[in-house]
XYZ file of C-alpha atoms in Angstrom:
777
model
C -42.126 56.292 -97.809
C -46.194 56.105 -97.425
C -46.833 54.864 -93.543
C -49.962 52.761 -93.032
C -51.512 52.295 -89.683
C -51.500 49.115 -87.952
C -54.558 47.216 -87.367
C -55.511 46.651 -83.626
C -56.934 42.742 -83.261
C -57.740 43.476 -79.650
C -57.009 46.000 -76.773
C -56.842 45.351 -73.245
C -57.641 48.405 -70.809
C -59.429 50.322 -68.602
C -59.012 53.324 -66.372
C -60.835 52.677 -62.758
C -58.947 55.227 -60.731
C -60.801 58.287 -62.342
C -64.128 59.115 -60.221
C -67.031 58.118 -61.887
C -65.345 57.570 -65.275
C -67.405 54.296 -66.871
C -70.244 55.573 -68.634
C -73.309 54.283 -70.621
C -74.441 55.689 -73.383
C -78.292 56.966 -74.045
C -78.613 54.515 -77.013
C -77.696 51.287 -74.801
C -74.921 50.166 -76.995
C -72.197 51.830 -75.977
C -69.832 52.494 -73.162
C -67.669 55.206 -72.476
C -64.592 55.212 -70.466
C -60.925 56.942 -69.613
C -57.653 54.734 -70.894
C -54.828 56.618 -70.197
C -55.041 59.988 -72.047
C -57.810 58.570 -74.418
C -61.410 58.630 -73.958
C -62.490 55.040 -75.520
C -65.612 54.555 -76.875
C -67.014 50.977 -76.906
C -69.527 49.244 -79.137
C -70.953 46.424 -76.046
C -72.173 43.985 -78.629
C -69.226 43.811 -81.288
C -66.355 45.040 -78.834
C -65.126 47.539 -81.821
C -63.327 50.397 -80.088
C -63.082 54.275 -81.054
C -60.138 56.500 -79.474
C -61.153 60.563 -78.568
C -57.342 61.465 -78.564
C -55.837 64.990 -77.687
C -55.420 65.024 -74.435
C -51.706 65.791 -73.048
C -52.005 63.361 -69.931
C -54.565 61.415 -67.753
C -57.980 61.975 -67.889
C -59.657 62.181 -64.458
C -63.474 62.245 -65.616
C -65.902 62.343 -68.144
C -69.529 62.897 -68.886
C -72.263 61.932 -71.280
C -74.783 64.533 -72.549
C -78.851 63.522 -71.728
C -79.046 62.465 -75.058
C -75.959 61.329 -76.126
C -74.990 64.064 -78.526
C -71.615 65.395 -76.849
C -68.652 63.876 -74.857
C -66.775 65.628 -71.736
C -63.692 64.782 -70.658
C -61.035 66.385 -67.876
C -57.473 65.463 -67.305
C -54.604 66.088 -64.540
C -51.587 67.810 -65.434
C -48.514 68.979 -63.386
C -48.525 71.201 -60.594
C -48.662 75.034 -61.707
C -49.897 73.686 -65.173
C -53.591 74.442 -66.667
C -55.880 71.093 -66.900
C -58.286 71.125 -70.003
C -61.381 70.063 -70.232
C -62.422 68.649 -73.938
C -65.941 68.788 -75.390
C -66.492 65.714 -78.291
C -69.021 65.156 -80.985
C -70.227 61.652 -80.196
C -70.931 60.817 -84.054
C -68.011 62.618 -85.563
C -65.433 61.057 -82.933
C -64.104 64.665 -82.335
C -63.449 67.654 -80.581
C -65.956 70.375 -80.577
C -64.328 72.934 -78.169
C -61.850 73.049 -75.353
C -60.558 75.314 -72.312
C -57.975 75.477 -70.141
C -59.904 77.473 -67.003
C -59.279 74.912 -64.373
C -55.681 74.586 -62.675
C -54.142 71.329 -62.143
C -57.284 68.940 -62.387
C -60.666 68.782 -63.934
C -62.613 66.914 -60.583
C -66.061 66.228 -62.346
C -67.729 67.268 -65.131
C -71.432 66.970 -66.046
C -74.105 68.576 -68.886
C -77.618 70.458 -68.018
C -80.184 68.272 -68.995
C -80.886 70.303 -72.393
C -77.461 69.990 -73.595
C -77.002 73.238 -73.810
C -73.951 73.977 -71.050
C -71.392 71.983 -69.488
C -70.384 72.214 -66.147
C -67.259 71.659 -64.649
C -65.465 71.585 -61.679
C -61.666 71.856 -60.613
C -59.776 70.567 -58.107
C -58.281 71.271 -54.715
C -55.590 73.585 -56.688
C -58.819 75.400 -58.517
C -62.012 75.362 -56.296
C -63.894 76.899 -59.451
C -66.969 76.193 -61.337
C -66.618 76.524 -65.230
C -69.842 76.951 -67.459
C -69.125 76.229 -71.095
C -71.841 76.957 -73.407
C -71.597 74.649 -76.146
C -73.800 76.211 -78.804
C -71.723 79.328 -78.748
C -68.660 77.124 -78.002
C -66.887 79.614 -75.349
C -67.189 79.747 -71.523
C -69.866 82.203 -70.126
C -68.870 82.093 -66.214
C -67.212 81.548 -63.261
C -67.506 81.066 -59.831
C -65.966 79.923 -56.598
C -67.147 76.400 -55.685
C -67.134 76.229 -51.874
C -66.870 78.853 -48.772
C -63.719 79.603 -47.335
C -65.056 78.651 -44.869
C -65.714 74.853 -45.558
C -63.454 72.469 -47.292
C -63.437 71.550 -51.392
C -65.834 70.644 -53.770
C -65.161 67.092 -55.307
C -68.624 66.027 -56.876
C -71.498 67.101 -59.598
C -74.612 66.307 -60.635
C -77.444 68.269 -62.801
C -81.002 68.139 -61.966
C -83.716 66.275 -64.198
C -86.634 68.967 -65.335
C -84.739 71.812 -64.434
C -82.456 72.793 -67.554
C -80.137 75.149 -65.470
C -79.772 74.125 -62.129
C -77.048 71.282 -60.420
C -75.825 70.403 -57.372
C -72.101 69.982 -55.973
C -70.823 68.772 -52.631
C -67.639 68.201 -50.783
C -65.841 68.554 -47.789
C -68.398 69.863 -45.435
C -70.765 71.476 -48.077
C -73.905 70.851 -50.331
C -74.742 73.292 -52.597
C -77.647 73.737 -55.216
C -77.175 76.207 -58.381
C -78.917 77.599 -60.614
C -78.104 79.343 -63.894
C -79.375 82.719 -65.271
C -80.735 82.649 -68.372
C -80.670 86.514 -69.377
C -77.078 87.000 -67.658
C -75.506 83.564 -67.431
C -74.469 84.451 -63.857
C -74.770 81.619 -61.377
C -76.719 81.640 -57.981
C -76.024 79.275 -55.390
C -78.040 78.870 -52.535
C -76.198 75.924 -49.463
C -78.104 73.156 -47.506
C -77.813 73.650 -43.698
C -75.960 70.520 -42.414
C -76.240 72.302 -39.013
C -73.916 70.916 -36.620
C -73.256 67.140 -38.878
C -70.085 67.147 -40.394
C -69.419 65.246 -43.686
C -67.222 64.904 -46.681
C -69.744 64.458 -49.631
C -68.248 61.604 -52.288
C -70.682 61.011 -55.096
C -74.845 62.531 -55.312
C -77.486 61.458 -57.049
C -80.966 63.208 -57.509
C -84.033 61.795 -58.514
C -86.245 62.166 -61.264
C -89.122 64.290 -60.043
C -85.843 66.967 -58.749
C -87.575 66.448 -55.369
C -84.669 65.295 -53.100
C -81.380 64.392 -53.189
C -78.851 61.492 -51.713
C -75.086 62.149 -50.954
C -72.990 59.174 -50.032
C -70.185 60.194 -47.710
C -66.775 59.257 -46.537
C -68.498 58.103 -43.483
C -70.153 55.467 -45.250
C -73.627 56.964 -44.055
C -76.217 58.980 -46.829
C -77.245 62.154 -46.747
C -80.836 62.744 -47.700
C -81.812 66.345 -48.350
C -84.908 68.255 -50.173
C -84.263 70.631 -53.253
C -88.005 72.693 -52.657
C -88.182 73.360 -56.124
C -91.869 73.905 -57.114
C -93.427 71.537 -59.790
C -93.402 73.787 -62.541
C -90.174 73.966 -64.192
C -90.212 77.716 -65.356
C -91.590 78.794 -62.151
C -88.812 81.231 -59.818
C -86.928 79.770 -57.297
C -85.021 82.970 -56.078
C -87.189 82.051 -52.168
C -86.688 77.879 -52.343
C -83.894 76.932 -50.055
C -83.144 73.455 -49.944
C -83.081 71.125 -46.289
C -81.840 68.618 -44.651
C -84.229 65.366 -44.457
C -81.449 63.641 -42.340
C -78.474 61.208 -41.971
C -79.441 57.461 -42.693
C -77.501 54.383 -43.052
C -78.421 50.785 -43.478
C -79.868 49.198 -40.628
C -78.745 46.225 -38.494
C -80.178 43.260 -37.338
C -83.361 44.380 -35.963
C -84.340 43.068 -32.414
C -87.739 43.649 -30.308
C -87.856 46.522 -28.492
C -84.185 48.096 -29.026
C -83.267 50.188 -31.517
C -81.556 48.572 -34.266
C -77.745 49.068 -35.080
C -76.587 51.967 -37.765
C -74.375 49.902 -40.121
C -72.063 51.885 -42.443
C -69.794 51.127 -45.182
C -66.418 50.410 -44.689
C -63.968 52.915 -46.672
C -67.016 54.875 -47.305
C -69.434 55.786 -50.244
C -68.073 55.951 -53.771
C -71.428 55.664 -55.913
C -75.042 55.943 -55.723
C -78.108 55.927 -57.740
C -81.244 56.288 -57.256
C -83.565 53.417 -59.522
C -87.477 54.601 -60.923
C -88.887 52.289 -58.087
C -87.707 54.155 -54.552
C -84.625 51.843 -54.480
C -81.046 52.927 -54.369
C -78.170 51.294 -55.131
C -74.851 51.809 -52.665
C -71.214 51.111 -54.022
C -68.856 51.188 -51.148
C -65.157 51.625 -50.798
C -64.860 47.722 -49.962
C -66.214 46.724 -52.757
C -69.767 46.503 -51.759
C -72.756 46.772 -54.006
C -76.206 46.850 -51.827
C -79.845 47.531 -53.175
C -81.205 49.446 -50.064
C -84.953 50.099 -49.281
C -86.328 52.468 -47.190
C -87.853 50.786 -43.857
C -91.813 51.765 -42.895
C -91.633 51.678 -39.190
C -94.667 51.186 -37.632
C -95.324 53.394 -34.227
C -92.912 55.063 -32.727
C -89.546 54.492 -33.600
C -86.915 52.952 -30.399
C -85.151 55.856 -29.160
C -81.467 55.372 -28.218
C -79.803 56.351 -24.774
C -77.418 58.264 -26.837
C -78.300 60.214 -29.484
C -76.624 58.438 -32.513
C -75.086 60.730 -35.448
C -77.454 58.659 -38.298
C -80.472 57.239 -38.349
C -80.979 53.228 -39.433
C -83.282 53.734 -42.581
C -82.462 51.134 -44.892
C -82.702 47.570 -45.755
C -80.027 45.510 -47.617
C -82.577 43.606 -50.225
C -79.717 42.491 -52.392
C -76.190 42.303 -51.748
C -72.511 41.091 -53.939
C -69.290 42.154 -52.997
C -66.480 42.937 -55.696
C -62.516 43.030 -55.437
C -61.653 47.034 -55.442
C -63.156 50.144 -54.506
C -66.317 50.761 -56.415
C -65.519 53.605 -58.528
C -68.809 53.976 -60.984
C -72.043 52.457 -60.967
C -74.630 53.013 -64.722
C -77.669 51.384 -65.804
C -77.987 49.532 -68.725
C -80.965 49.084 -70.673
C -80.608 48.136 -73.750
C -83.172 45.646 -76.211
C -80.051 43.923 -77.831
C -79.250 42.428 -74.247
C -80.203 38.891 -74.627
C -83.148 38.035 -72.245
C -81.181 40.523 -69.523
C -82.827 43.872 -69.986
C -81.247 45.661 -67.186
C -77.544 45.064 -66.634
C -75.940 47.216 -63.903
C -72.367 47.855 -64.809
C -69.928 48.002 -61.831
C -66.237 50.313 -62.292
C -63.277 49.412 -60.037
C -60.406 50.693 -59.285
C -58.402 47.904 -59.839
C -59.525 48.743 -63.614
C -61.765 45.997 -63.669
C -65.658 46.116 -65.390
C -68.478 44.009 -63.536
C -71.457 43.375 -65.242
C -74.548 42.304 -63.003
C -77.878 41.046 -63.306
C -80.017 43.166 -61.745
C -82.931 40.167 -61.135
C -80.044 37.598 -59.937
C -77.095 40.324 -58.828
C -74.838 37.829 -59.993
C -71.530 39.763 -60.857
C -69.709 38.678 -63.864
C -65.954 39.819 -65.089
C -66.652 41.946 -68.523
C -63.234 44.151 -68.514
C -59.764 43.264 -66.934
C -56.378 44.704 -67.200
C -53.135 46.018 -65.085
C -54.167 49.220 -63.391
C -50.658 50.507 -63.192
C -47.984 50.113 -65.655
C -47.148 46.760 -67.689
C -42.842 46.631 -67.216
C -42.495 43.176 -70.096
C -44.091 40.717 -72.154
C -43.303 37.441 -72.955
C -44.385 34.200 -74.966
C -43.940 30.737 -74.461
C -41.400 29.283 -76.900
C -43.129 28.060 -80.130
C -46.681 28.966 -79.227
C -48.435 32.284 -80.111
C -52.051 31.438 -78.354
C -50.506 32.630 -74.731
C -48.915 35.217 -73.498
C -47.603 36.829 -70.228
C -47.457 40.593 -68.618
C -45.645 41.830 -65.808
C -47.178 44.738 -63.897
C -47.719 45.495 -60.336
C -48.046 43.423 -57.625
C -49.374 40.820 -60.234
C -48.273 38.456 -62.739
C -51.135 37.680 -65.429
C -51.294 34.918 -68.428
C -53.630 36.129 -71.364
C -55.232 34.561 -74.512
C -53.978 36.098 -77.435
C -57.140 34.995 -79.354
C -60.271 36.100 -76.866
C -58.000 38.550 -75.559
C -59.080 37.573 -72.309
C -57.444 36.540 -68.621
C -56.638 32.836 -68.233
C -54.259 33.426 -64.887
C -53.762 35.888 -62.143
C -50.207 35.425 -59.930
C -50.109 38.193 -56.970
C -47.532 39.191 -54.993
C -49.183 41.799 -52.830
C -46.446 45.212 -52.539
C -44.236 44.408 -54.909
C -43.575 45.105 -58.710
C -42.674 42.789 -61.313
C -40.148 43.583 -64.056
C -39.171 41.115 -66.026
C -40.571 37.595 -66.905
C -39.817 34.921 -69.412
C -41.030 31.591 -69.951
C -39.119 28.680 -69.766
C -37.931 26.500 -72.559
C -39.751 23.856 -71.921
C -42.921 25.784 -71.126
C -43.139 24.251 -67.488
C -42.504 27.625 -65.368
C -42.620 31.222 -65.649
C -39.768 33.091 -64.534
C -40.052 36.288 -63.388
C -38.005 38.953 -61.054
C -39.214 41.245 -59.002
C -38.283 44.634 -57.305
C -37.600 43.120 -53.633
C -34.602 41.007 -55.208
C -36.148 37.940 -55.143
C -36.521 35.749 -58.808
C -39.754 33.403 -58.847
C -41.027 30.800 -60.445
C -44.231 29.922 -61.130
C -46.025 26.902 -62.541
C -48.143 28.378 -66.015
C -51.100 26.114 -65.258
C -51.939 26.856 -61.824
C -49.437 30.071 -60.616
C -48.189 27.724 -57.843
C -44.210 28.712 -56.697
C -42.011 26.082 -57.678
C -38.729 27.996 -56.358
C -37.274 31.083 -55.592
C -34.033 32.510 -55.317
C -33.418 35.196 -52.815
C -31.628 37.964 -52.476
C -30.386 37.938 -55.941
C -29.650 41.650 -56.364
C -29.643 44.062 -53.502
C -31.458 46.841 -55.515
C -33.369 44.924 -56.767
C -33.799 42.397 -60.084
C -34.377 44.460 -63.307
C -33.764 42.201 -66.314
C -33.751 38.794 -67.016
C -33.394 35.446 -69.368
C -32.564 31.755 -69.608
C -30.492 30.186 -71.775
C -32.171 27.383 -74.170
C -31.502 24.337 -72.194
C -32.921 26.147 -69.268
C -29.703 24.823 -67.199
C -28.304 29.493 -66.824
C -29.844 31.894 -65.866
C -28.887 35.697 -66.391
C -29.774 38.462 -64.310
C -29.866 42.233 -64.111
C -29.799 44.283 -60.856
C -30.796 48.110 -60.363
C -26.689 47.977 -58.923
C -25.458 47.331 -62.319
C -24.592 43.563 -61.669
C -25.250 41.164 -63.576
C -25.357 37.607 -62.387
C -25.190 34.265 -63.465
C -27.302 31.234 -61.856
C -26.711 27.509 -62.800
C -30.767 26.492 -62.384
C -31.309 22.674 -61.515
C -34.786 21.396 -60.053
C -33.074 20.584 -56.437
C -31.183 23.558 -56.155
C -30.095 27.377 -58.067
C -26.853 27.894 -57.280
C -24.866 31.417 -58.279
C -21.989 30.681 -60.879
C -20.434 33.859 -61.060
C -21.259 37.981 -60.171
C -20.243 39.919 -63.197
C -19.603 43.820 -61.923
C -18.957 46.446 -65.183
C -22.164 48.364 -65.555
C -21.929 51.123 -62.927
C -26.011 52.526 -63.421
C -29.074 49.839 -63.776
C -29.174 46.795 -65.942
C -32.391 47.597 -68.209
C -32.281 44.318 -70.780
C -30.406 41.362 -71.108
C -30.705 38.962 -73.859
C -28.868 35.164 -74.504
C -27.645 35.025 -77.721
C -28.858 32.237 -80.301
C -26.340 29.669 -79.985
C -26.707 29.825 -76.046
C -22.687 31.001 -76.449
C -23.151 35.135 -75.299
C -25.643 37.317 -73.205
C -25.790 40.731 -74.192
C -26.504 43.092 -71.186
C -27.921 46.760 -72.035
C -27.552 49.456 -69.298
C -28.362 52.836 -68.400
C -24.960 53.805 -67.443
C -24.326 54.233 -71.896
C -22.381 50.535 -71.946
C -23.759 47.563 -73.764
C -21.962 44.187 -72.729
C -21.493 41.223 -74.415
C -21.096 38.608 -72.066
C -18.889 35.188 -72.812
C -20.993 32.340 -71.338
C -18.760 29.727 -71.631
C -15.770 31.809 -69.628
C -18.020 34.120 -67.973
C -16.132 36.834 -68.230
C -16.671 40.130 -71.016
C -15.953 39.651 -74.651
C -16.937 43.264 -75.856
C -18.159 46.501 -74.795
C -20.222 49.320 -76.910
C -20.767 52.563 -75.515
C -23.275 55.859 -76.665
C -24.020 58.524 -75.781
C -27.460 57.167 -74.157
C -29.401 55.217 -71.588
C -30.042 51.670 -73.008
C -33.322 51.036 -72.408
C -33.471 47.872 -74.965
C -31.218 45.143 -76.871
C -31.887 42.364 -79.045
C -30.038 39.990 -80.867
C -30.968 39.418 -84.654
C -31.749 35.884 -85.363
C -28.098 34.770 -86.153
C -26.349 36.511 -83.514
C -24.036 38.867 -86.110
C -25.949 42.102 -85.419
C -27.254 43.853 -82.292
C -29.758 46.125 -81.952
C -30.412 48.977 -79.172
C -32.439 51.583 -78.153
C -32.350 53.760 -75.902
C -32.912 57.776 -74.181
C -31.097 59.254 -77.702
C -34.507 58.009 -80.327
C -32.289 56.235 -82.479
C -32.187 52.249 -83.135
C -28.255 51.253 -83.402
C -27.417 48.385 -85.311
C -24.095 46.703 -83.422
C -21.483 44.365 -84.681
C -21.456 41.681 -82.266
C -18.016 40.926 -82.996
C -16.098 43.648 -83.030
C -18.636 45.751 -81.184
C -18.225 48.242 -83.644
C -21.641 50.710 -84.945
C -22.716 49.808 -88.277
C -25.908 51.738 -88.614
C -27.876 54.285 -86.897
C -31.967 54.868 -87.763
C -34.133 57.309 -85.765
C -36.727 55.738 -84.410
C -38.940 58.836 -83.114
C -39.083 62.468 -82.816
C -40.170 62.583 -78.932
C -39.160 60.089 -76.507
C -37.322 57.213 -76.026
C -37.573 53.570 -77.042
C -38.257 51.168 -74.713
C -39.232 48.083 -76.532
C -37.674 46.532 -79.176
C -38.307 42.939 -81.098
C -37.378 40.887 -83.944
C -38.988 38.267 -85.456
C -36.984 34.727 -85.944
C -36.603 35.418 -89.938
C -34.555 38.468 -89.324
C -36.937 40.197 -91.839
C -39.301 42.681 -89.730
C -38.586 44.029 -86.217
C -40.987 46.645 -84.182
C -40.145 49.065 -81.730
C -42.006 51.432 -79.153
C -41.623 54.557 -77.036
C -42.454 57.385 -75.385
C -44.285 58.800 -78.349
C -47.367 56.074 -77.702
C -46.378 54.591 -81.358
C -45.669 51.047 -82.158
C -43.744 50.938 -85.518
C -43.024 48.082 -87.685
C -39.429 48.410 -89.528
C -37.956 46.676 -92.294
C -34.709 45.269 -90.952
C -32.777 45.589 -94.107
C -34.025 48.497 -95.554
C -34.094 49.950 -92.261
C -37.039 52.101 -92.810
C -40.664 51.603 -90.804
C -43.759 51.089 -93.250
C -46.547 50.685 -90.602
C -47.103 52.798 -87.285
C -50.341 51.532 -84.787
C -51.070 54.490 -82.816
C -53.544 53.665 -80.050
C -51.824 53.858 -76.166
C -52.462 56.021 -74.002
C -49.098 55.997 -72.297
C -45.625 55.088 -73.129
C -45.346 51.681 -74.638
C -42.855 49.965 -72.092
C -42.880 46.772 -73.929
C -43.573 45.361 -77.548
C -43.268 41.511 -78.924
C -43.593 38.993 -81.748
C -45.851 35.572 -81.718
C -43.436 33.006 -82.682
C -45.901 32.781 -85.997
C -44.695 36.636 -86.518
C -48.587 36.797 -87.371
C -49.394 39.311 -83.928
C -47.363 42.227 -82.146
C -48.293 42.604 -78.194
C -47.554 45.781 -77.131
C -48.278 47.254 -73.760
C -48.074 51.011 -71.786
C -47.450 52.621 -68.931
C -51.471 53.276 -68.326
C -51.912 49.483 -68.252
C -53.440 48.574 -71.403
C -52.422 45.858 -73.869
C -53.259 46.034 -77.255
C -53.051 43.158 -79.744
C -51.894 44.502 -83.683
C -52.239 42.177 -86.693
C -48.783 41.903 -88.903
C -49.610 43.495 -92.261
C -50.953 40.817 -94.786
C -48.174 41.754 -96.526
C -45.484 40.198 -94.433
C -47.501 36.896 -93.428
C -45.854 33.972 -95.468
C -48.210 32.257 -96.861
C -48.074 28.181 -96.693
C -47.981 26.683 -99.889
C -50.385 23.991 -100.836
C -49.156 19.588 -102.145
C -50.303 21.055 -105.586
C -48.372 24.621 -105.454
C -44.980 22.274 -104.175
C -45.487 19.628 -106.730
C -45.911 22.710 -109.687
C -42.648 23.448 -107.994
C -40.870 20.412 -108.223
C -42.453 19.551 -111.760
C -40.881 23.448 -113.170
C -38.295 23.440 -116.260
C -35.217 23.669 -115.456
C -33.304 26.766 -116.281
C -29.862 27.021 -118.439
C -27.373 27.485 -115.495
C -28.986 24.671 -113.321
C -28.981 22.233 -116.039
C -25.560 23.488 -116.779
C -24.624 23.115 -112.778
C -22.950 19.538 -111.862
C -24.429 18.267 -109.005
C -22.640 16.140 -106.357
C -24.435 13.375 -106.424
C -24.084 13.365 -110.328
C -20.211 12.857 -110.162
C -18.592 9.998 -111.201
C -17.076 8.009 -109.048
C -14.530 6.484 -111.165
C -12.393 7.743 -113.730
C -11.249 6.147 -117.031
C -7.235 5.778 -117.772
C -7.408 8.689 -120.358
C -9.112 11.209 -117.781
C -7.031 14.456 -116.909
C -7.635 16.365 -113.972
C -8.380 19.928 -115.091
C -6.940 21.513 -111.962
C -4.999 20.803 -108.810
C -6.824 19.167 -106.069
C -7.132 21.243 -102.849
C -6.317 20.148 -99.362
C -8.879 18.287 -97.667
C -11.423 19.688 -95.624
C -12.263 19.377 -92.192
C -15.238 17.696 -92.777
C -13.849 15.243 -95.591
C -11.593 14.390 -93.176
C -13.947 13.011 -90.533
C -16.088 11.484 -93.418
C -13.149 9.602 -94.510
C -12.346 8.063 -90.966
C -13.119 4.560 -90.465
C -15.310 4.759 -87.640
C -15.739 1.073 -86.997
C -15.347 -0.668 -83.358
C -11.884 -2.042 -83.713
C -10.922 1.700 -85.328
C -12.323 3.899 -82.854
C -9.744 4.285 -80.675
C -7.183 4.520 -83.578
C -4.970 7.268 -83.774
C -2.322 5.658 -86.613
C -3.138 6.428 -90.358
C -1.669 3.285 -90.792
C -4.416 1.731 -88.945
C -6.716 3.439 -91.938
C -5.125 2.277 -94.901
C -4.630 -1.527 -93.784
C -8.497 -1.515 -93.198
C -9.152 0.079 -96.285
C -7.075 -2.256 -98.417
C -8.298 -5.282 -96.407
C -11.639 -4.251 -97.632
C -10.698 -4.173 -101.274
C -8.812 -7.707 -101.171
C -11.840 -9.449 -99.979
C -14.138 -8.145 -102.612
C -11.802 -9.433 -104.961
C -10.120 -12.680 -103.772
C -11.910 -13.601 -100.473
C -9.248 -16.475 -100.019
C -5.991 -14.918 -100.366
C -4.301 -13.725 -97.405
C -2.692 -10.612 -96.851
C 1.175 -9.796 -95.026
C 1.084 -7.502 -92.274
C 2.399 -4.556 -93.259
C 5.124 -2.685 -90.466
C 3.425 0.108 -88.561
C 5.241 3.472 -88.064
C 3.589 3.865 -85.089
C 5.129 3.022 -81.473
C 3.873 -0.138 -79.313
C 1.901 0.967 -76.486
C 3.497 -0.683 -73.761
C 6.346 1.607 -74.119
C 6.990 3.699 -70.821
C 6.502 7.331 -71.156
C 6.444 10.291 -68.790
C 2.802 10.877 -69.139
C 1.368 7.914 -70.250
C 2.923 4.834 -67.961
C 0.699 2.934 -65.832
C 3.533 2.329 -63.845
C 4.396 6.310 -63.209
C 0.915 7.582 -63.277
C 0.027 4.693 -60.329
C 3.652 5.471 -58.927
C 5.564 8.592 -57.241
C 6.692 9.152 -60.800
C 10.437 9.895 -60.217
C 11.334 6.337 -59.123
C 10.665 4.681 -62.374
């Protein structure tokens, strides 16, 4: 069967942990940033996204060539394995070349100004610089990035005029490199730092290649001169770069006294040099400053103690964001209305801010979870809003605009499961500290907290439709049933059957049962009335997800065996098995309310849409950058929301062939007035049956015993007969009604009743017996 692609409606995601990961394309209309193991190219105006897929692990660095022809990306790998660096064509969105000459991690990437070479820098376990020829498509040279007497190299920046030169910096090292055009070997010259000991995190070189600025972990800036001639073709073998000074931001000025030098908290992570000479600095504490050099008049005031840095800059504009500033990029585009220049800032909390250079007011553009998303939930009957659970916070999103509406922060803890209450007035969440917290969905205020629900953390959660009973599962394997009231939340029973953590819990559609899936290979159906085990199902797998079919007759389970299993809810027998993945476990599973479709997601990073009865998947969505952790249908079954371990959320469109189109009034009238078939004409409706039979009518079959419903309908439910338990009362009342209709003036003689009088003393019903000791009567 031909499998079609799921079309994404919106994508929420950004990996802010990559240093200098956010890049602006030279055309001013696209931005490039990593998203898990993929590189995302996004149109700034239309928000349309393209993905470059090919990495096997998280992308650690991204680079764009000066003319925008190429995109480079490097990844992280496990200890002892090679890390690949890949070269992509921007227009074709395809891979041109790749090499695995680095170990464990690619720390930084850069292109030469003529786009001839891609230079890659290895991480701590590698420590090498690799030169890749983009025209030939092969590596042409490699060298050690730092001396043995210094630390590791961490950052890399090319020069603008000299096409074969670049600068690297790191722990106590700052070096200027040159590529020999003939032999393509690498020559290097160190910048003499003297007794200065600094760890360089970022480097920026001005457009004339006369000097460079290096931001350090100490919070100050190293300014160095490259000392290259203005002619780019001149020889530079005799040229040696030199240190100008270690500079810092100036504090408040005092007359006749040396001003204090202010260093940035948590270091300088990104730096930009503007065309007018100003410097934009992004610090580890979220501070972004526009700095200008101070022109001192007269002698500089000398201090009593020699300081390691000199106060040299003053802040013209300043703002502060949440999280470490990992990327700073200047965007200049004619498509920007009224704002020709925007400063884009990427933070370690996976957020992108757009800052107007003139007003310096930040606007949040992109936000997402910075860690894996554990669960997704929709309110009952509401498809425009959904919530996601991750490390440290719970977020509420608008499904139409894909924007964040509310963020509920609980620092240092991870939310493992969440759900909306049936009335929609609370969001109930489960946390790894063993507590269950309920918040208001509009303001995020804490309503109640159930402390110490599970001693190893709460891992699963579900609630009945009336909102009175809450079922929780823990990492120790226990299932606990809670009675939820506005004034108190009490424990009803502890069910100890699972031997391993409970991964998922769901209540049946009739609120009579609940099923729990455990990683011990057992799936247990619990009776919520007697609070005992009703059925258990075993399989050679680690159950990760479970879901009731809407009628409650069957169950669907998914786990580490890469299969989706159909189970009979009554007998616990295995009815069917489907191979849902060829690579990894199934982590997410959900069924539509009509029971025709279900969706799965797993470690293969693919979301698959299945037909329930046929057992085949017709559509697949490939856009996640990590293992899919959860997937949900919206209540109207028009969208699918899925999340992954990389922190991204994708909203998929359900194909048009599965959408139920609402009929117009004209279509309803046409259906009503359609001619009847022969079978419908011959069929005798219940309303058309004759109520009275003639004397000559004959029964064509023996009447069956009345059913329970017919007995109830035949009962007299008038006020006088509500408590009647004798059949004579019903017969007498029917006879009296008939006699009243025929002759209302005639009276009826009382018939003898078969029921004994109520005043007879019996052992169980006598009032005297109940009120006395019992044996005296």
